[in-house]
Every structure is written in C-alpha cells, then in structure tokens.
Short mmCIF file of C-alpha atoms and ligand atoms in Angstrom, two decimals:
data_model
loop_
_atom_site.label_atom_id
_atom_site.label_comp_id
_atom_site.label_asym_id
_atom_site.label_seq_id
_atom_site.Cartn_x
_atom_site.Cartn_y
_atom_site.Cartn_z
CA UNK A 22 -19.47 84.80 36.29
CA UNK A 23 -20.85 88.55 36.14
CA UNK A 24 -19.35 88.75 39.94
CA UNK A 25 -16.06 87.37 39.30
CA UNK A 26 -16.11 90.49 36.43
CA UNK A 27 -17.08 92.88 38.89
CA UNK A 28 -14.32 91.58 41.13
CA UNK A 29 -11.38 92.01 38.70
CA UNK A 30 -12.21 95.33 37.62
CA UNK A 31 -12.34 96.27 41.44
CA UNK A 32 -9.27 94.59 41.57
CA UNK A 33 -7.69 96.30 38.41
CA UNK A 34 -8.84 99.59 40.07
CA UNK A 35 -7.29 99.36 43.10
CA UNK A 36 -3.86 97.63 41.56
CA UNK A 37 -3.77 101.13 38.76
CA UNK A 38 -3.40 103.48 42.12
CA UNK A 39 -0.70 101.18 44.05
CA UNK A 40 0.85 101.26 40.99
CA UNK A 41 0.94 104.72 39.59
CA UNK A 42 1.47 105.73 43.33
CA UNK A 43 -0.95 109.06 42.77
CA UNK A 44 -4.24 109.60 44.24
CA UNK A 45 -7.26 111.77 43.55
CA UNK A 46 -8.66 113.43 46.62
CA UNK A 47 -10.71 111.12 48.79
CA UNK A 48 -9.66 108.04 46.58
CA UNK A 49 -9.92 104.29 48.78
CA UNK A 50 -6.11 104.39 50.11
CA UNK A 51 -5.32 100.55 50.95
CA UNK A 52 -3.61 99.08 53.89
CA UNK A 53 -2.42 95.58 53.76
CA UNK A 54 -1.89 93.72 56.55
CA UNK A 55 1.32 91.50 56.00
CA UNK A 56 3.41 89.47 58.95
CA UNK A 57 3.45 88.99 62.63
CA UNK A 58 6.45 87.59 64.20
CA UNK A 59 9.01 87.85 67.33
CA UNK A 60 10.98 90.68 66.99
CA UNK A 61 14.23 89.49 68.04
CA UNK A 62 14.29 86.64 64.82
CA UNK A 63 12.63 88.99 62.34
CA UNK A 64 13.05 85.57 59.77
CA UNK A 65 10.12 83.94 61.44
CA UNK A 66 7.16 85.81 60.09
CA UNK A 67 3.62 84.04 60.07
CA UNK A 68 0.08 85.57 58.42
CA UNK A 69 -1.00 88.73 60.89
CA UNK A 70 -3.90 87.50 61.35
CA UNK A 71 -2.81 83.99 62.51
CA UNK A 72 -3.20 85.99 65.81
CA UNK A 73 -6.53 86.32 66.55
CA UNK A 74 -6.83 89.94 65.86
CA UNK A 75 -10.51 90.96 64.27
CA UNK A 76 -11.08 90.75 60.74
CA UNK A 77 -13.12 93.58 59.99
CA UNK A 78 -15.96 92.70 57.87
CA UNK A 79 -15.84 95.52 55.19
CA UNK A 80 -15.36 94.35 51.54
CA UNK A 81 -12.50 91.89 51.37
CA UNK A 82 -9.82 92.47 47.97
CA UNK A 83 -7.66 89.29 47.53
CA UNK A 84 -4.09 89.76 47.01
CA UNK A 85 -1.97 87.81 44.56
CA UNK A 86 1.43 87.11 44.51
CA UNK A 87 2.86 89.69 42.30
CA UNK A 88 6.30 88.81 41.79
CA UNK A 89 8.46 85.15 42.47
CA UNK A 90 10.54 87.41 45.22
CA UNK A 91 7.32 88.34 46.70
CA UNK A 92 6.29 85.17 47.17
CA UNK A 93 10.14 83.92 48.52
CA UNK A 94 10.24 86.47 50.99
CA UNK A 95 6.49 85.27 52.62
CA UNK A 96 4.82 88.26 51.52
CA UNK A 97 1.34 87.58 52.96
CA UNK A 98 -0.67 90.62 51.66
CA UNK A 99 -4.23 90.72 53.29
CA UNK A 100 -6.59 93.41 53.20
CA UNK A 101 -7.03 95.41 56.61
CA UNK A 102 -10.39 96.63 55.80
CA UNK A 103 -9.40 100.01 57.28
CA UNK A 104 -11.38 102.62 55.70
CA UNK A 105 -8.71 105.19 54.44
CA UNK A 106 -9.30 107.86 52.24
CA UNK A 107 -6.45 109.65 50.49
CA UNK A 108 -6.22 113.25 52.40
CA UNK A 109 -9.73 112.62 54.90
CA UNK A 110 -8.44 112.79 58.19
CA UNK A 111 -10.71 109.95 60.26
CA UNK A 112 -10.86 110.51 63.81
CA UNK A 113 -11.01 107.92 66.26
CA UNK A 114 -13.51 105.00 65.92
CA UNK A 115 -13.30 101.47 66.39
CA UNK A 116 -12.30 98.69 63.96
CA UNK A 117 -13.91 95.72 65.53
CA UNK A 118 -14.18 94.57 68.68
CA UNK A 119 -12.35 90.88 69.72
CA UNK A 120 -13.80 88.53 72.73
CA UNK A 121 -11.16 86.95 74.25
CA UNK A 122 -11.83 83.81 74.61
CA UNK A 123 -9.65 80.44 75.80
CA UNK A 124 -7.48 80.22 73.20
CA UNK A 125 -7.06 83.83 71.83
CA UNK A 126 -6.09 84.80 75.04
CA UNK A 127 -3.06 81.86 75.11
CA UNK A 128 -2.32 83.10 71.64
CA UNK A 129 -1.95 86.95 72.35
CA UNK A 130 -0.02 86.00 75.63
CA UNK A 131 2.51 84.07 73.71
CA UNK A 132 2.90 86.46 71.25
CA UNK A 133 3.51 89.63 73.89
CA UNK A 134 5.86 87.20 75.67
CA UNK A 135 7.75 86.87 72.58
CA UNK A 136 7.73 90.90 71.72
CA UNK A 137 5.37 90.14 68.73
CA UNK A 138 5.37 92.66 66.09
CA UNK A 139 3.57 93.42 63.19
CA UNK A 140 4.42 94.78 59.50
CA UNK A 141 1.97 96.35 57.13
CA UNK A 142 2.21 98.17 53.96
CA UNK A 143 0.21 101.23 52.19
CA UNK A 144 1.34 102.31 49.12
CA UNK A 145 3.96 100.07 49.16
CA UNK A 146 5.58 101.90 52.36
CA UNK A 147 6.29 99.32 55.09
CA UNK A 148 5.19 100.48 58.53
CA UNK A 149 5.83 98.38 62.03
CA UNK A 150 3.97 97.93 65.26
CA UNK A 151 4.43 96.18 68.66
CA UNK A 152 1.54 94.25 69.64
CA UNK A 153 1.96 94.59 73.20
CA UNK A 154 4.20 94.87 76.30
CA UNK A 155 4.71 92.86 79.53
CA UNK A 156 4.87 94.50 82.98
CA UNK A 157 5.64 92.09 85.59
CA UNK A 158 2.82 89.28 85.45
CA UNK A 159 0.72 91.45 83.51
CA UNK A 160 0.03 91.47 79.91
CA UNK A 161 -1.17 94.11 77.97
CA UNK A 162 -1.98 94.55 74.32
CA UNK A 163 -2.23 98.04 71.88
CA UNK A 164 -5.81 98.88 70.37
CA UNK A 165 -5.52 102.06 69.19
CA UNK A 166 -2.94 102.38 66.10
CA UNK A 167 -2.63 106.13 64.86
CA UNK A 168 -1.63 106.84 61.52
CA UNK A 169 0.25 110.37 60.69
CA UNK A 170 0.37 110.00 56.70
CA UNK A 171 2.65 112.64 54.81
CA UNK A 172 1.56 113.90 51.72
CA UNK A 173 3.27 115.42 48.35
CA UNK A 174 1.07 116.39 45.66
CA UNK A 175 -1.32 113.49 44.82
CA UNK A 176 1.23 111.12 46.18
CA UNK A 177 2.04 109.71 49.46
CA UNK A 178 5.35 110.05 50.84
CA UNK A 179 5.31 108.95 54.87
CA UNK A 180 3.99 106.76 57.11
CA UNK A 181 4.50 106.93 60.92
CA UNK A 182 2.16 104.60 63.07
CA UNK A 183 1.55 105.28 66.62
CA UNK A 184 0.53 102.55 69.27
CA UNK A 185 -1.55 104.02 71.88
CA UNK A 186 -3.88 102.75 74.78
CA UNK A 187 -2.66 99.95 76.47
CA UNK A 188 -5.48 97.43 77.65
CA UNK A 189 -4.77 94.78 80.18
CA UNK A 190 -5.00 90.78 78.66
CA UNK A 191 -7.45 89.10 80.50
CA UNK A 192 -9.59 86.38 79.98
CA UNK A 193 -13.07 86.65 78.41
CA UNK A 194 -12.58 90.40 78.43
CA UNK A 195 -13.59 92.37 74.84
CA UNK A 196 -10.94 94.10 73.30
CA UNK A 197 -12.34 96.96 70.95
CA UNK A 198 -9.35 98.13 68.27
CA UNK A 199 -9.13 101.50 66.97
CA UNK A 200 -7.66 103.26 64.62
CA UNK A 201 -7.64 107.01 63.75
CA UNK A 202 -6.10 108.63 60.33
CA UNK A 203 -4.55 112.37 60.19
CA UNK A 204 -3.04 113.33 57.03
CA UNK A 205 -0.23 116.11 56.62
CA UNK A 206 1.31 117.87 53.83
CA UNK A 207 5.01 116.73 53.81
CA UNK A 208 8.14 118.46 51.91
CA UNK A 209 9.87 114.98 51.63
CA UNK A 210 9.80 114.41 47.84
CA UNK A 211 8.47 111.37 46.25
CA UNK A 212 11.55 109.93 44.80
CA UNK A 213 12.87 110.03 48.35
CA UNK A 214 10.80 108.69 50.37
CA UNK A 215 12.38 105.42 50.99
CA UNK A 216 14.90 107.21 51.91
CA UNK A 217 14.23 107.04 56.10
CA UNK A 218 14.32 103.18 55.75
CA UNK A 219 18.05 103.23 54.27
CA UNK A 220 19.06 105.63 57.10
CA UNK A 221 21.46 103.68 59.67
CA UNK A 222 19.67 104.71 62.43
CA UNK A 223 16.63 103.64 61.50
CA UNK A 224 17.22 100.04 61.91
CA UNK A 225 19.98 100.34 64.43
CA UNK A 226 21.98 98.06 62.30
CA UNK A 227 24.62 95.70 64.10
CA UNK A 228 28.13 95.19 61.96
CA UNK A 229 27.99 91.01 62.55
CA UNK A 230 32.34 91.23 62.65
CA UNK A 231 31.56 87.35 63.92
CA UNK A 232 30.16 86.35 60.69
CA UNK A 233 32.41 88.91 58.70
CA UNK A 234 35.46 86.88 59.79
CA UNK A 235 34.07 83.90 59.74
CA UNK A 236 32.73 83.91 56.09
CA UNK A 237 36.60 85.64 55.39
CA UNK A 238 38.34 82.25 56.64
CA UNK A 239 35.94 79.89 54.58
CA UNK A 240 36.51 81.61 51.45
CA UNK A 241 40.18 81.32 52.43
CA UNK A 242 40.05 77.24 53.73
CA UNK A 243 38.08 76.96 50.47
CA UNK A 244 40.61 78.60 48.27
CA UNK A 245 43.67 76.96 49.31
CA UNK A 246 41.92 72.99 49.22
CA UNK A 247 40.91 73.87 45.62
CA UNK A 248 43.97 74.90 44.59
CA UNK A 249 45.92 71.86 46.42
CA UNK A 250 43.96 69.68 44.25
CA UNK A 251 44.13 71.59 41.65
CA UNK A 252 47.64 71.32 41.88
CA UNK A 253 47.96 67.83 42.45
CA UNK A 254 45.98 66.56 39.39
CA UNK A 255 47.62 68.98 36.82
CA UNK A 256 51.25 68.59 37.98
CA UNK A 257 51.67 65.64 36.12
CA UNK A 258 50.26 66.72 32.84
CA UNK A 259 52.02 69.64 32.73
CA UNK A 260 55.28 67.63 33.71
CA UNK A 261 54.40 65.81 30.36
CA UNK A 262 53.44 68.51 28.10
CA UNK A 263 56.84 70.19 29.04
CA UNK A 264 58.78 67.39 28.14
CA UNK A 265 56.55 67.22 24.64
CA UNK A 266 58.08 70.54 23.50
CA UNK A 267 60.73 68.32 22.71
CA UNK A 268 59.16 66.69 19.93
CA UNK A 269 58.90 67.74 16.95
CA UNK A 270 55.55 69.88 15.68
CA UNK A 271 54.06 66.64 13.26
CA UNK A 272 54.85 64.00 15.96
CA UNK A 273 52.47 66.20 18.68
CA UNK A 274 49.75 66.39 16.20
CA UNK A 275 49.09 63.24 15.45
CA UNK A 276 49.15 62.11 19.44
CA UNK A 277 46.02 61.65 21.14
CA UNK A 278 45.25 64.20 23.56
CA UNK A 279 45.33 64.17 26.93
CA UNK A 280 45.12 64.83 30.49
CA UNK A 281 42.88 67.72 31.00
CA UNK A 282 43.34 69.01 27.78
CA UNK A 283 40.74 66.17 26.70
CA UNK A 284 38.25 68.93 28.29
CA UNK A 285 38.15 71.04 25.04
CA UNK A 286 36.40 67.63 23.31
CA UNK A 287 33.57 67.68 26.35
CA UNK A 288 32.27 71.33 25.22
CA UNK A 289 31.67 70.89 21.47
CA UNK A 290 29.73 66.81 22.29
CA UNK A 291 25.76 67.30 21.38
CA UNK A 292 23.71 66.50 24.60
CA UNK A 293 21.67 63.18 24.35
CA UNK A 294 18.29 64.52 24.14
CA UNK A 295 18.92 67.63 22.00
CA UNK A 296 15.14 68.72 21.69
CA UNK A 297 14.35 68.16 24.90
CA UNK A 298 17.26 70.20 26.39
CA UNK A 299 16.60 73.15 24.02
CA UNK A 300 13.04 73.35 24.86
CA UNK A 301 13.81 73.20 28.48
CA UNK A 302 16.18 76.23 28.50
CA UNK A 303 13.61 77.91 26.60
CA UNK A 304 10.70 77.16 28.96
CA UNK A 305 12.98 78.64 31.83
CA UNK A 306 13.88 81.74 29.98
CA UNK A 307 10.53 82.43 29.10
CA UNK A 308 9.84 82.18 33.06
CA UNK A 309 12.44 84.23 33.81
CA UNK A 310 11.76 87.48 31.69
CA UNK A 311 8.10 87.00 32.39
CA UNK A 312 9.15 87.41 36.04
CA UNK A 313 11.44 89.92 35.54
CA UNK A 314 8.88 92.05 33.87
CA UNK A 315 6.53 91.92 36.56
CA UNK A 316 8.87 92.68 38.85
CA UNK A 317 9.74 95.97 37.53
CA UNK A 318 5.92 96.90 36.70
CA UNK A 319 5.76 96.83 40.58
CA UNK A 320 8.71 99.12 41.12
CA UNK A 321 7.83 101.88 38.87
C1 LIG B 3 6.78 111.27 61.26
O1 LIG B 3 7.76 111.25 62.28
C2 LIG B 3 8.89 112.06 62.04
C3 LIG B 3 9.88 111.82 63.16
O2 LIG B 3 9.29 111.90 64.39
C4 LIG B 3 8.47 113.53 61.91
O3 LIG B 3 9.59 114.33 61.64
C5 LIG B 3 7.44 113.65 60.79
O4 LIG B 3 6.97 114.98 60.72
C6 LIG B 3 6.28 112.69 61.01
N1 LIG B 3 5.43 112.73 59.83
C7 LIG B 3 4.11 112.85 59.86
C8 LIG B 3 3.39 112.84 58.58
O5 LIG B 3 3.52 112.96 60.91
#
C-alpha cells in the first residue's frame, strides 16, 4: 500500500510538469515512446515496443489514458527510460544493448521492409524516426537517435531528432542503441511552437481531388433520392390540404389530422420507461463533461 503511495505522488509529479509545460533547471524531462508502424499507411500504428527494441531498465512510470480521444486515436504512451534532464546536454552513451536473436531479427527485417517508423512525444511535442533503411539485400537499422531540444525560458519549444549510425541486420549480432541530448536556447515562442507541424511543408500534404469529388457526388446522389421520396410521400397530402382550404375554418378543426402532419402528436408522447430514459441521458452527460474537462486540463 505505502508503494502504491509512493507511486502516485511520483506520478502526480511528473503529470504537474507535462502539464504546466515549465521546467526548473535539471528537472526529469520525459520521453514517451508511442507507435511504430509502416509509413506509407500511417493508420496502422502498433505499441513501439512490439518491435523488439530494448526496454531500458531504469524506473518504469505507467501511463494512463488521459482523455476518451486519446485512447480512440491508439495513443500507446510508454516510458522510454531515457534519462533527460531539462537544459543538461548528455553526450553520447548507450541505452541498452539488443541480441538479435531468431525472431527479433524476422521482426526488425519486416519492419525495415515496410519503412517502419516510429512516433514519440516529450512535452507533448510529437517527434518521428525511421527505423531503418534497405540497400539492396541488406538491411540496416538506426542506433544512435540525437536529440537537438530548443528552449524558451523554463519551457520547451522544439524538438528535432536525428537518426545516425547505420548498423547492418544480421543474425545473432548485438545491437547497442544510443542516444545523445544537446539543448539550445530557441527564439520560437511558446505559444507557437506547434506551429512547424501546421506548416504545409512539413507534412508534404497531398490535396486527395479523388476523394474530394467523390465525397461531392454522394452528397449530391444522396440529396436528390431524399428529396424524390420526399416528394413522393408528401405530394398527396399536400394535394389534400390544398383542397381543405376550401372548407370552412370549424369543419377543419374538428377533422382528424393527418398525413404527416400526425408528426406534431409523436413529439409531445411520454417515452415508455420515463425514469429509465431520464437517468440514461443523465449518466451520458455526466460522461461527457467529465471527458470534456479532462480534455482541456491536457491542453492548457
Ligand atoms: C531544428 O531544425 C531546424 C531546421 O533544420 C533548425 O532551424 C533549428 O535550429 C533546429 N533546432 C534545434 C533546437 O536544433
């Protein structure tokens, strides 16, 4: 019990500086390892370390999902055990070092084949890396990953990851990662650092005109059958109620409605299980603004 304390004030520690988004000088910075997937269907994502990368065996933090949208977009938040302190430049030195064995080896293959790449997050800044390259029959992989971290103030502001040395994929050899940290004072002001990831270029964004056009002529197919229906059921009524102007006002109050007018009746009827219904809705609202809330902790 006294160890699951311990572990949520860690946790409550750690949570207070990804959320305020400020550091004190030489304060644990955390990178979170997130997806690994082929780049050319960036919906398939799977855990990163579904590949059989080394888990570094520093302390471990557990990651929670945060918000429903976290959880619908496969947000797989995982501690990288990276040692990172907010403004200590760490030079080169190894993370841990992976045997290749049988199956890793298939494994990291496949996913170099398949121009495997990797996402992970610090301070809520997404940052991208290839995991390795083909060259001919050869297969190599990236160990060293090189992180240039901009600084503002007590506040982080960029990210850029390097990939550097290449090391040939073959079995049963050892494959030592490395990382290295360098931080730099940066101009780029807080508020705008997301701003890189909204620039055009950055993603190289395709216009899909394919889809454009095709989404145009369903809504248009789609219009025109509900309105020929539409059409169809209502011409007769209102061929009716047009020929009731000609009666006189008492004679049209008394009649019975009809047609679709008899919809007006449908929204003022109780629902059969009253309670039930009411206590529903108000279950799911209560869901709702709890998730909301949470949601815009995060983005604050
Ligand atoms: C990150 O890369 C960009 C573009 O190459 C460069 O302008 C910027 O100075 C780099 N930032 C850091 C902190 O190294």
């Amino acid at each position: 019990m006294k160890f699951l304390y311990v572990f949520f004030i860690f946790l409550a520690v750690i949570n207070a500086d990804e959320h305020t988004h400020t550091y004190n000088d030489g304060e644990q910075v955390v990178l979170w390892m997130n997806t690994v997937g082929p780049y050319h269907n960036r919906q398939e994502t799977y855990a990163y370390y579904s590949l059989p990368f080394c888990v570094s065996n520093k302390v471990s933090i557990g990651h929670y999902h945060e918000t429903l949208s976290e959880a619908l977009q496969g947000v797989e938040l995982e501690f990288s055990g990276l040692d990172i302190k907010f403004k200590g430049n760490a030079l080169p030195q190894e993370i841990c070092p992976v045997t290749v064995n049988d199956q890793a080896y298939k494994a990291f293959v496949y996913a170099v084949k398949n121009h495997y790449w990797y996402q992970m997050y610090i301070d809520d800044l997404p940052i991208w890396g290839i995991v390795g390259e083909v060259d001919g029959d050869n297969y190599y992989i990236w160990t060293h990953k090189k992180f240039d971290i901009g600084y503002n103030g007590n506040r982080i502001v960029e990210v850029n990851l390097t990939a550097e040395n290449k090391e040939p994929l073959t079995p049963d050899a050892i494959i030592t990662f490395t990382y290295e940290v360098n931080w730099k004072k940066s101009n780029i002001k807080f508020e705008d650092r997301f701003d890189k990831y909204l620039d055009p270029n950055f993603f190289q964004h395709r216009i899909h005109w394919f889809s454009i056009f095709n989404s145009f002529m369903m809504v248009i197919f789609l219009v025109g059958l509900v309105s020929m229906i539409l059409m169809r059921t209502l011409r007769k009524d209102y061929a009716r109620y047009s020929k009731d102007d000609d009666l006189d006002d008492l004679e049209k109050d008394l009649g019975d409605e009809y047609g679709w007018k008899q919809v007006h009746g449908d929204v003022f009827r109780p629902v059969p299980h009253l309670a039930l219904f009411s206590a529903l809705i108000g279950a799911v609202k209560v869901f709702h603004t709890t998730q909301g809330l949470s949601g815009k902790g995060l983005k604050d």
